[in-house]
Amino acid sequence: MATEATADDTDDASDAPDAYDALLDRVQRWNAVGSASGVLGWDQQVMMPEGGTPARSKQLSALSSVHHDMVTDDETGELLDELDDADLTDEQAAVVREVRREYERADAVPVELVEEISETGSEALQAWEEAKAEDDFDEFAPYLKKHVELKREYAEHIDPDRDPYAVLFEEFEPCLSMERAESILTELREALVPMIDDIRDSDVELAVDTFEGTFAEETQEELSREALELVGYDFERGRLDVSSHPFTSGNQFDCRVTTRFDETDPLGAVGSTIHEFGHAQYNLGLPQEHFGTPLGQSRDLSVHESQSRLWENHVGRSEAFWERFLPTFQEHFPQTEDASVRDAYEAFNQVYEDNFIRVEADELTYHLHIVIRFEIERDLIRGDLAVEDVPEVWNDKYEEYLGIRPETDTEGCLQDIHWSHGNFGYFPTYSLGSVMAAQLFEAAESEIDDLDAKIAEGDFDDLHDWLGENVHQHGSRYETNELVKRATGEDFTADAFLDYVDEKYGELYGI
Amino acid sequence: MATEATADDTDDASDAPDAYDALLDRVQRWNAVGSASGVLGWDQQVMMPEGGTPARSKQLSALSSVHHDMVTDDETGELLDELDDADLTDEQAAVVREVRREYERADAVPVELVEEISETGSEALQAWEEAKAEDDFDEFAPYLKKHVELKREYAEHIDPDRDPYAVLFEEFEPCLSMERAESILTELREALVPMIDDIRDSDVELAVDTFEGTFAEETQEELSREALELVGYDFERGRLDVSSHPFTSGNQFDCRVTTRFDETDPLGAVGSTIHEFGHAQYNLGLPQEHFGTPLGQSRDLSVHESQSRLWENHVGRSEAFWERFLPTFQEHFPQTEDASVRDAYEAFNQVYEDNFIRVEADELTYHLHIVIRFEIERDLIRGDLAVEDVPEVWNDKYEEYLGIRPETDTEGCLQDIHWSHGNFGYFPTYSLGSVMAAQLFEAAESEIDDLDAKIAEGDFDDLHDWLGENVHQHGSRYETNELVKRATGEDFTADAFLDYVDEKYGELYGI
């Protein structure tokens, strides 16, 4: 589909006003610099020897400042002004909309403030690491306070008249309204708190023992490669490596995934690998002819997370997938030869109702971890919560929503790195992505004959086609809700997700 | 020693004119962009999946154009003008000298010509690959002709009144005179042609059989790592990987080497690994506090090659080295357990008097391969030789200098990639580097007590110190001949090299 779209685009481009072509040239150049930074970032996390940090910091900071200068150059503003009343195709208008947003945001914030935030981030990261190691929130608190102040100032530069948290949220999710996001998160909280309570009370014991034991990391790596082969990762445009935190990096020509291994948790590695595959598949599905322009770039974090969660949860955690994959798993780990498909399904979908740690959470409790962070950071930024009260509010909310109370801040409000970077507004996109995944997958299921049976056969072609046609090929052409609406026929809501978990966990736990 | 130098430098910097500090800021920024390109280049050759090429080309071209714009920005020229009569320390004056050279060269050549050369390079590379595969020089000839024309034009922009080949040579070796280079190459030819003739006539049979057979690549890789450990490669600031052509890439914080393996040639891998180690050691020895300025950058290609050749030839090919390393080699390859140190020394130093291929040449014949390329490219650029006559002249020269005549252009004038990139003036630096290595090593030997015995014990500390003090720590502070003169007390000549080979090959071949 991406290819069919090309011919039209090229025609459009040749009719474009000169200012549009000039703008596009600039944008492609600064995005090439941006994607070069991406390669350096990947290398830093995967390949770089330890000693390389000082040089890498200077390289990244030079590229970032070059990028900023290119975006905020007067000529960008002049070209955008010229295009204000220009006669543009829908596609050209979408490009101009996206570039204008990027320009205006970059132009609004003084470079000095950006640099101060970045420097605070380096100090805060170190303080956070120490605070977490020593379970000492007070050590981190001054940096968190500084970040909150700086980010409120940042938001004020962009728009002094709006809710600063909404402005910061747009840094990660620029075209989804805070209202919609907040209402989805509220719905999640309202539905999941009682559901998890019911699961806690349920007598059902899932079959988890089969996947307990020790599973060699080398074999897990082979298995991860097999999983990627099975779902259709294109190794000629990608790589699998190991890093301390799994991530995906790249573009439509070269998009790499990483994973990590825990000897006691082979299902975790499979899930994480398929998750990153979903991210990679999105980037690899972007139209190649639009590389470096908004039409060749992914929509924002929620949509990206919808692609990873769709593959991780709706494919990887399905019974159908394990019909196909269990024999492969057992070949690599003969110790699990007695496991049935149902065993694997149950083990991979158990709800950890007593877990404090977000990154170890299951598909259900995960969202309460997110809701808690969302409510706290929102109130911090809105000025409704003081930094020193964070630990207590955190623990209270864990007790209220999840029925558990962390005993230390290390396994409480100090567990995540995000706030040490000054990232407020990022967390919600994780949940929004999962919710969107459910809505997209429901639509795919309704349009693809026997999708479940196809997954059980290891045939993912129709699903790839559907995602390519409905999500990947559009790049940033449509804003988030419009993208979802075009793909599914409905506005973006939590309905499909809640139906999905109701049915799935109702069956699993007899609730 | 690098650390001792710091205190002075910092004092100097604080007294520097404002224009100097401003210039230094600019230089550090553009060099950070340049070294970011280096990371992308390393990744492309070592890690990048095949499909990544289109994106990588755009990233590299954007960075290269950003770099060019930064160097040639009017402000660079203005700051240099301001510094024309400024009161500078020697060190500051060296920085200004190096930056001025870079600025003037970049500023002299129109961007369009640079781009045309780069585009011709892409086409020429493809044509060369086909021509080489099909032994069809005519296919490559038009591109070579175009490159010659473009590079003559390039040289004319820089200086219309000088020998264009000398101007191009300065692209790779900007501060060594063509006269000195040419006279060294001529001396090499005059001395080596008869020496190789004598070796051909010699009855001596070197012990080469011991190292014939099959040597698993994996074991060769382990052995390469051991060799790097032994000579003192700092793996916390580097990596060893495999690539189709061995190379070194990086800076004083992170400098990586690659090597390659041939199952039938384990000595080749050892030599190539130690060679790249020499390059890496130079970069890793540059002063860290001068990262991104000429004082923290290596002198040019000849000096760089002197460091790799010193380690490869004067250490790696020495009998002393094999006293220490042979047991390690034999542990990895027990099939060689009967080899003596002398056997290894002879096998590693045999002269391949019937070899046509430069990259497979030994320490002696190597230079005649270079002299032939030098004479041909010099005459092409000077307009004294027509492209269509290259194959015949090539073959005639091989016959005259080496006593062998290639039967095909594939193993003749099409064997090397350099001309397809339009690189004329590069080849001589290979020989100049070897010659310089001999002069530096002779000086190190005269200043270090029992260097030979130390090498035999695997103790390289004094040699590292000597090279650090006399070469690495200076960065680009001194021009090439001055650097050599300060290190050795003599102008740069071929004398030490010719003494070295006379003695070594006289003993080996009884000539």
PDB file of N, CA and C in Angstrom, chain A residues 29 32-33 35-36 39-40 42-43 47-52 54-56 58-59 62-63 65-66 69-70 235-239 251 253-254 256 291, chain B residues 29 32-33 35-36 39-40 42-43 47-52 54-56 58-59 62-63 65-66 69-70 235-239 251 253-254 256 291:
ATOM      1  N   ARG A  29      16.543  17.802   5.857  1.00  0.00           N
ATOM      2  CA  ARG A  29      17.910  17.960   6.320  1.00  0.00           C
ATOM      3  C   ARG A  29      17.955  17.892   7.849  1.00  0.00           C
ATOM      4  N   ALA A  32      17.336  14.397   8.998  1.00  0.00           N
ATOM      5  CA  ALA A  32      18.495  13.512   8.792  1.00  0.00           C
ATOM      6  C   ALA A  32      19.473  13.692   9.958  1.00  0.00           C
ATOM      7  N   VAL A  33      19.655  14.926  10.398  1.00  0.00           N
ATOM      8  CA  VAL A  33      20.509  15.167  11.563  1.00  0.00           C
ATOM      9  C   VAL A  33      19.898  14.499  12.799  1.00  0.00           C
ATOM     10  N   SER A  35      17.938  11.889  12.874  1.00  0.00           N
ATOM     11  CA  SER A  35      18.041  10.429  12.845  1.00  0.00           C
ATOM     12  C   SER A  35      19.495   9.991  13.004  1.00  0.00           C
ATOM     13  N   ALA A  36      20.438  10.847  12.636  1.00  0.00           N
ATOM     14  CA  ALA A  36      21.845  10.546  12.937  1.00  0.00           C
ATOM     15  C   ALA A  36      22.046  10.480  14.455  1.00  0.00           C
ATOM     16  N   VAL A  39      21.091   7.141  15.710  1.00  0.00           N
ATOM     17  CA  VAL A  39      22.111   6.091  15.545  1.00  0.00           C
ATOM     18  C   VAL A  39      23.134   6.183  16.681  1.00  0.00           C
ATOM     19  N   LEU A  40      23.544   7.412  16.996  1.00  0.00           N
ATOM     20  CA  LEU A  40      24.503   7.590  18.089  1.00  0.00           C
ATOM     21  C   LEU A  40      23.923   7.123  19.428  1.00  0.00           C
ATOM     22  N   TRP A  42      21.585   4.761  19.798  1.00  0.00           N
ATOM     23  CA  TRP A  42      21.577   3.285  19.764  1.00  0.00           C
ATOM     24  C   TRP A  42      22.966   2.757  20.098  1.00  0.00           C
ATOM     25  N   ASP A  43      23.965   3.305  19.418  1.00  0.00           N
ATOM     26  CA  ASP A  43      25.339   2.849  19.634  1.00  0.00           C
ATOM     27  C   ASP A  43      25.730   3.001  21.108  1.00  0.00           C
ATOM     28  N   MET A  47      26.564  -0.603  21.893  1.00  0.00           N
ATOM     29  CA  MET A  47      27.913  -0.935  21.434  1.00  0.00           C
ATOM     30  C   MET A  47      29.037  -0.152  22.108  1.00  0.00           C
ATOM     31  N   MET A  48      28.767   1.054  22.506  1.00  0.00           N
ATOM     32  CA  MET A  48      29.848   1.956  22.915  1.00  0.00           C
ATOM     33  C   MET A  48      30.600   1.437  24.142  1.00  0.00           C
ATOM     34  N   PRO A  49      31.940   1.467  24.093  1.00  0.00           N
ATOM     35  CA  PRO A  49      32.671   1.138  25.315  1.00  0.00           C
ATOM     36  C   PRO A  49      32.438   2.242  26.353  1.00  0.00           C
ATOM     37  N   GLU A  50      32.543   1.828  27.593  1.00  0.00           N
ATOM     38  CA  GLU A  50      32.245   2.712  28.716  1.00  0.00           C
ATOM     39  C   GLU A  50      32.937   4.081  28.619  1.00  0.00           C
ATOM     40  N   GLY A  51      34.213   4.051  28.251  1.00  0.00           N
ATOM     41  CA  GLY A  51      34.998   5.286  28.233  1.00  0.00           C
ATOM     42  C   GLY A  51      34.524   6.325  27.238  1.00  0.00           C
ATOM     43  N   GLY A  52      33.638   5.925  26.328  1.00  0.00           N
ATOM     44  CA  GLY A  52      33.252   6.828  25.245  1.00  0.00           C
ATOM     45  C   GLY A  52      32.323   7.958  25.632  1.00  0.00           C
ATOM     46  N   PRO A  54      32.292  10.866  27.402  1.00  0.00           N
ATOM     47  CA  PRO A  54      32.531  12.306  27.199  1.00  0.00           C
ATOM     48  C   PRO A  54      32.432  12.725  25.729  1.00  0.00           C
ATOM     49  N   ALA A  55      33.011  11.927  24.843  1.00  0.00           N
ATOM     50  CA  ALA A  55      32.945  12.281  23.419  1.00  0.00           C
ATOM     51  C   ALA A  55      31.504  12.184  22.917  1.00  0.00           C
ATOM     52  N   ARG A  56      30.806  11.138  23.344  1.00  0.00           N
ATOM     53  CA  ARG A  56      29.434  10.962  22.868  1.00  0.00           C
ATOM     54  C   ARG A  56      28.537  12.105  23.320  1.00  0.00           C
ATOM     55  N   LYS A  58      29.397  15.165  23.812  1.00  0.00           N
ATOM     56  CA  LYS A  58      29.684  16.337  22.980  1.00  0.00           C
ATOM     57  C   LYS A  58      29.102  16.184  21.577  1.00  0.00           C
ATOM     58  N   GLN A  59      29.178  14.970  21.036  1.00  0.00           N
ATOM     59  CA  GLN A  59      28.619  14.744  19.703  1.00  0.00           C
ATOM     60  C   GLN A  59      27.105  14.956  19.720  1.00  0.00           C
ATOM     61  N   ALA A  62      26.195  18.610  20.199  1.00  0.00           N
ATOM     62  CA  ALA A  62      26.400  19.398  18.971  1.00  0.00           C
ATOM     63  C   ALA A  62      25.275  19.125  17.974  1.00  0.00           C
ATOM     64  N   LEU A  63      24.904  17.855  17.800  1.00  0.00           N
ATOM     65  CA  LEU A  63      23.842  17.552  16.836  1.00  0.00           C
ATOM     66  C   LEU A  63      22.517  18.151  17.291  1.00  0.00           C
ATOM     67  N   SER A  65      22.094  20.803  19.068  1.00  0.00           N
ATOM     68  CA  SER A  65      22.069  22.249  18.894  1.00  0.00           C
ATOM     69  C   SER A  65      21.990  22.617  17.405  1.00  0.00           C
ATOM     70  N   VAL A  66      22.653  21.836  16.562  1.00  0.00           N
ATOM     71  CA  VAL A  66      22.516  22.055  15.112  1.00  0.00           C
ATOM     72  C   VAL A  66      21.059  21.867  14.695  1.00  0.00           C
ATOM     73  N   ASP A  69      18.966  24.773  15.842  1.00  0.00           N
ATOM     74  CA  ASP A  69      19.212  25.957  15.012  1.00  0.00           C
ATOM     75  C   ASP A  69      18.519  25.842  13.657  1.00  0.00           C
ATOM     76  N   MET A  70      18.531  24.635  13.100  1.00  0.00           N
ATOM     77  CA  MET A  70      17.911  24.466  11.785  1.00  0.00           C
ATOM     78  C   MET A  70      16.393  24.644  11.873  1.00  0.00           C
ATOM     79  N   PHE A 235      15.197  -9.001   8.949  1.00  0.00           N
ATOM     80  CA  PHE A 235      16.571  -8.836   9.446  1.00  0.00           C
ATOM     81  C   PHE A 235      17.477  -8.115   8.443  1.00  0.00           C
ATOM     82  N   GLU A 236      17.018  -7.964   7.219  1.00  0.00           N
ATOM     83  CA  GLU A 236      17.833  -7.166   6.285  1.00  0.00           C
ATOM     84  C   GLU A 236      17.640  -5.677   6.511  1.00  0.00           C
ATOM     85  N   ARG A 237      16.659  -5.342   7.331  1.00  0.00           N
ATOM     86  CA  ARG A 237      16.491  -3.936   7.713  1.00  0.00           C
ATOM     87  C   ARG A 237      16.512  -3.796   9.238  1.00  0.00           C
ATOM     88  N   GLY A 238      17.120  -4.735   9.903  1.00  0.00           N
ATOM     89  CA  GLY A 238      17.127  -4.636  11.357  1.00  0.00           C
ATOM     90  C   GLY A 238      18.148  -5.548  12.005  1.00  0.00           C
ATOM     91  N   ARG A 239      18.219  -5.483  13.325  1.00  0.00           N
ATOM     92  CA  ARG A 239      19.115  -6.310  14.112  1.00  0.00           C
ATOM     93  C   ARG A 239      18.454  -6.567  15.456  1.00  0.00           C
ATOM     94  N   ASN A 251      14.419   3.689  11.511  1.00  0.00           N
ATOM     95  CA  ASN A 251      13.506   4.280  10.533  1.00  0.00           C
ATOM     96  C   ASN A 251      13.052   3.216   9.538  1.00  0.00           C
ATOM     97  N   PHE A 253      14.227   2.256   6.842  1.00  0.00           N
ATOM     98  CA  PHE A 253      15.271   1.503   6.154  1.00  0.00           C
ATOM     99  C   PHE A 253      16.069   0.608   7.099  1.00  0.00           C
ATOM    100  N   ASP A 254      16.047   0.959   8.349  1.00  0.00           N
ATOM    101  CA  ASP A 254      16.960   0.307   9.289  1.00  0.00           C
ATOM    102  C   ASP A 254      16.391   0.533  10.683  1.00  0.00           C
ATOM    103  N   ARG A 256      16.129  -1.191  14.444  1.00  0.00           N
ATOM    104  CA  ARG A 256      16.751  -2.239  15.259  1.00  0.00           C
ATOM    105  C   ARG A 256      16.029  -2.394  16.590  1.00  0.00           C
ATOM    106  N   PHE A 291      10.882   9.438   3.634  1.00  0.00           N
ATOM    107  CA  PHE A 291      11.894   9.458   4.699  1.00  0.00           C
ATOM    108  C   PHE A 291      12.276  10.897   5.047  1.00  0.00           C
TER     109      PHE A 291
ATOM    110  N   ARG B  29      32.629  22.493  17.887  1.00  0.00           N
ATOM    111  CA  ARG B  29      31.289  22.119  17.466  1.00  0.00           C
ATOM    112  C   ARG B  29      31.343  21.389  16.120  1.00  0.00           C
ATOM    113  N   ALA B  32      32.788  17.994  16.520  1.00  0.00           N
ATOM    114  CA  ALA B  32      31.853  17.046  17.142  1.00  0.00           C
ATOM    115  C   ALA B  32      30.914  16.484  16.074  1.00  0.00           C
ATOM    116  N   VAL B  33      30.494  17.346  15.157  1.00  0.00           N
ATOM    117  CA  VAL B  33      29.666  16.862  14.041  1.00  0.00           C
ATOM    118  C   VAL B  33      30.478  15.896  13.180  1.00  0.00           C
ATOM    119  N   SER B  35      32.984  14.020  14.098  1.00  0.00           N
ATOM    120  CA  SER B  35      33.216  12.729  14.746  1.00  0.00           C
ATOM    121  C   SER B  35      31.913  11.942  14.877  1.00  0.00           C
ATOM    122  N   ALA B  36      30.783  12.639  14.902  1.00  0.00           N
ATOM    123  CA  ALA B  36      29.497  11.915  14.832  1.00  0.00           C
ATOM    124  C   ALA B  36      29.398  11.171  13.501  1.00  0.00           C
ATOM    125  N   VAL B  39      31.162   7.933  13.716  1.00  0.00           N
ATOM    126  CA  VAL B  39      30.400   6.851  14.358  1.00  0.00           C
ATOM    127  C   VAL B  39      29.438   6.218  13.349  1.00  0.00           C
ATOM    128  N   LEU B  40      28.798   7.067  12.560  1.00  0.00           N
ATOM    129  CA  LEU B  40      27.873   6.537  11.553  1.00  0.00           C
ATOM    130  C   LEU B  40      28.616   5.692  10.514  1.00  0.00           C
ATOM    131  N   TRP B  42      31.447   3.993  11.058  1.00  0.00           N
ATOM    132  CA  TRP B  42      31.797   2.721  11.705  1.00  0.00           C
ATOM    133  C   TRP B  42      30.583   1.793  11.695  1.00  0.00           C
ATOM    134  N   ASP B  43      29.447   2.338  12.131  1.00  0.00           N
ATOM    135  CA  ASP B  43      28.230   1.535  12.194  1.00  0.00           C
ATOM    136  C   ASP B  43      27.894   0.952  10.823  1.00  0.00           C
ATOM    137  N   MET B  47      27.946  -2.729  11.692  1.00  0.00           N
ATOM    138  CA  MET B  47      26.695  -3.134  12.315  1.00  0.00           C
ATOM    139  C   MET B  47      25.457  -2.996  11.428  1.00  0.00           C
ATOM    140  N   MET B  48      25.472  -2.051  10.543  1.00  0.00           N
ATOM    141  CA  MET B  48      24.239  -1.688   9.843  1.00  0.00           C
ATOM    142  C   MET B  48      23.687  -2.820   8.986  1.00  0.00           C
ATOM    143  N   PRO B  49      22.381  -3.087   9.082  1.00  0.00           N
ATOM    144  CA  PRO B  49      21.807  -4.060   8.150  1.00  0.00           C
ATOM    145  C   PRO B  49      21.834  -3.479   6.737  1.00  0.00           C
ATOM    146  N   GLU B  50      21.897  -4.387   5.787  1.00  0.00           N
ATOM    147  CA  GLU B  50      22.048  -4.005   4.382  1.00  0.00           C
ATOM    148  C   GLU B  50      21.053  -2.938   3.922  1.00  0.00           C
ATOM    149  N   GLY B  51      19.803  -3.100   4.352  1.00  0.00           N
ATOM    150  CA  GLY B  51      18.754  -2.195   3.872  1.00  0.00           C
ATOM    151  C   GLY B  51      18.916  -0.759   4.320  1.00  0.00           C
ATOM    152  N   GLY B  52      19.826  -0.519   5.261  1.00  0.00           N
ATOM    153  CA  GLY B  52      19.920   0.811   5.839  1.00  0.00           C
ATOM    154  C   GLY B  52      20.595   1.865   4.973  1.00  0.00           C
ATOM    155  N   PRO B  54      20.057   3.680   2.145  1.00  0.00           N
ATOM    156  CA  PRO B  54      19.490   4.973   1.718  1.00  0.00           C
ATOM    157  C   PRO B  54      19.402   5.978   2.869  1.00  0.00           C
ATOM    158  N   ALA B  55      18.982   5.514   4.042  1.00  0.00           N
ATOM    159  CA  ALA B  55      18.884   6.441   5.177  1.00  0.00           C
ATOM    160  C   ALA B  55      20.271   6.897   5.605  1.00  0.00           C
ATOM    161  N   ARG B  56      21.224   5.978   5.625  1.00  0.00           N
ATOM    162  CA  ARG B  56      22.560   6.330   6.062  1.00  0.00           C
ATOM    163  C   ARG B  56      23.191   7.360   5.126  1.00  0.00           C
ATOM    164  N   LYS B  58      21.693   9.619   3.433  1.00  0.00           N
ATOM    165  CA  LYS B  58      21.091  10.938   3.697  1.00  0.00           C
ATOM    166  C   LYS B  58      21.625  11.517   5.009  1.00  0.00           C
ATOM    167  N   GLN B  59      21.788  10.673   6.015  1.00  0.00           N
ATOM    168  CA  GLN B  59      22.312  11.168   7.291  1.00  0.00           C
ATOM    169  C   GLN B  59      23.737  11.694   7.106  1.00  0.00           C
ATOM    170  N   ALA B  62      23.805  14.900   5.087  1.00  0.00           N
ATOM    171  CA  ALA B  62      23.348  16.058   5.873  1.00  0.00           C
ATOM    172  C   ALA B  62      24.452  16.506   6.833  1.00  0.00           C
ATOM    173  N   LEU B  63      25.081  15.558   7.499  1.00  0.00           N
ATOM    174  CA  LEU B  63      26.134  15.935   8.440  1.00  0.00           C
ATOM    175  C   LEU B  63      27.317  16.573   7.714  1.00  0.00           C
ATOM    176  N   SER B  65      27.205  18.240   4.954  1.00  0.00           N
ATOM    177  CA  SER B  65      26.875  19.594   4.509  1.00  0.00           C
ATOM    178  C   SER B  65      26.793  20.557   5.701  1.00  0.00           C
ATOM    179  N   VAL B  66      26.291  20.076   6.821  1.00  0.00           N
ATOM    180  CA  VAL B  66      26.291  20.903   8.033  1.00  0.00           C
ATOM    181  C   VAL B  66      27.735  21.257   8.412  1.00  0.00           C
ATOM    182  N   ASP B  69      29.154  23.809   6.022  1.00  0.00           N
ATOM    183  CA  ASP B  69      28.591  25.143   6.286  1.00  0.00           C
ATOM    184  C   ASP B  69      29.222  25.769   7.531  1.00  0.00           C
ATOM    185  N   MET B  70      29.459  24.948   8.540  1.00  0.00           N
ATOM    186  CA  MET B  70      30.039  25.483   9.771  1.00  0.00           C
ATOM    187  C   MET B  70      31.474  25.955   9.530  1.00  0.00           C
ATOM    188  N   PHE B 235      40.297  -2.000  26.327  1.00  0.00           N
ATOM    189  CA  PHE B 235      38.950  -2.385  25.878  1.00  0.00           C
ATOM    190  C   PHE B 235      37.852  -1.539  26.522  1.00  0.00           C
ATOM    191  N   GLU B 236      38.198  -0.781  27.548  1.00  0.00           N
ATOM    192  CA  GLU B 236      37.175   0.127  28.093  1.00  0.00           C
ATOM    193  C   GLU B 236      37.024   1.382  27.253  1.00  0.00           C
ATOM    194  N   ARG B 237      37.944   1.557  26.306  1.00  0.00           N
ATOM    195  CA  ARG B 237      37.797   2.663  25.371  1.00  0.00           C
ATOM    196  C   ARG B 237      37.809   2.157  23.931  1.00  0.00           C
ATOM    197  N   GLY B 238      37.474   0.881  23.756  1.00  0.00           N
ATOM    198  CA  GLY B 238      37.513   0.352  22.402  1.00  0.00           C
ATOM    199  C   GLY B 238      36.770  -0.960  22.252  1.00  0.00           C
ATOM    200  N   ARG B 239      36.734  -1.467  21.053  1.00  0.00           N
ATOM    201  CA  ARG B 239      36.095  -2.738  20.742  1.00  0.00           C
ATOM    202  C   ARG B 239      36.875  -3.381  19.597  1.00  0.00           C
ATOM    203  N   ASN B 251      38.247   8.216  18.605  1.00  0.00           N
ATOM    204  CA  ASN B 251      38.950   9.358  19.179  1.00  0.00           C
ATOM    205  C   ASN B 251      39.584   8.950  20.516  1.00  0.00           C
ATOM    206  N   PHE B 253      38.531   8.969  23.415  1.00  0.00           N
ATOM    207  CA  PHE B 253      37.655   8.367  24.421  1.00  0.00           C
ATOM    208  C   PHE B 253      37.144   6.990  23.987  1.00  0.00           C
ATOM    209  N   ASP B 254      37.132   6.761  22.711  1.00  0.00           N
ATOM    210  CA  ASP B 254      36.437   5.589  22.180  1.00  0.00           C
ATOM    211  C   ASP B 254      37.015   5.333  20.802  1.00  0.00           C
ATOM    212  N   ARG B 256      37.844   2.295  18.112  1.00  0.00           N
ATOM    213  CA  ARG B 256      37.533   0.882  17.845  1.00  0.00           C
ATOM    214  C   ARG B 256      38.328   0.349  16.663  1.00  0.00           C
ATOM    215  N   PHE B 291      39.971  17.370  23.086  1.00  0.00           N
ATOM    216  CA  PHE B 291      39.031  16.703  22.176  1.00  0.00           C
ATOM    217  C   PHE B 291      38.339  17.738  21.278  1.00  0.00           C
TER     218      PHE B 291
END
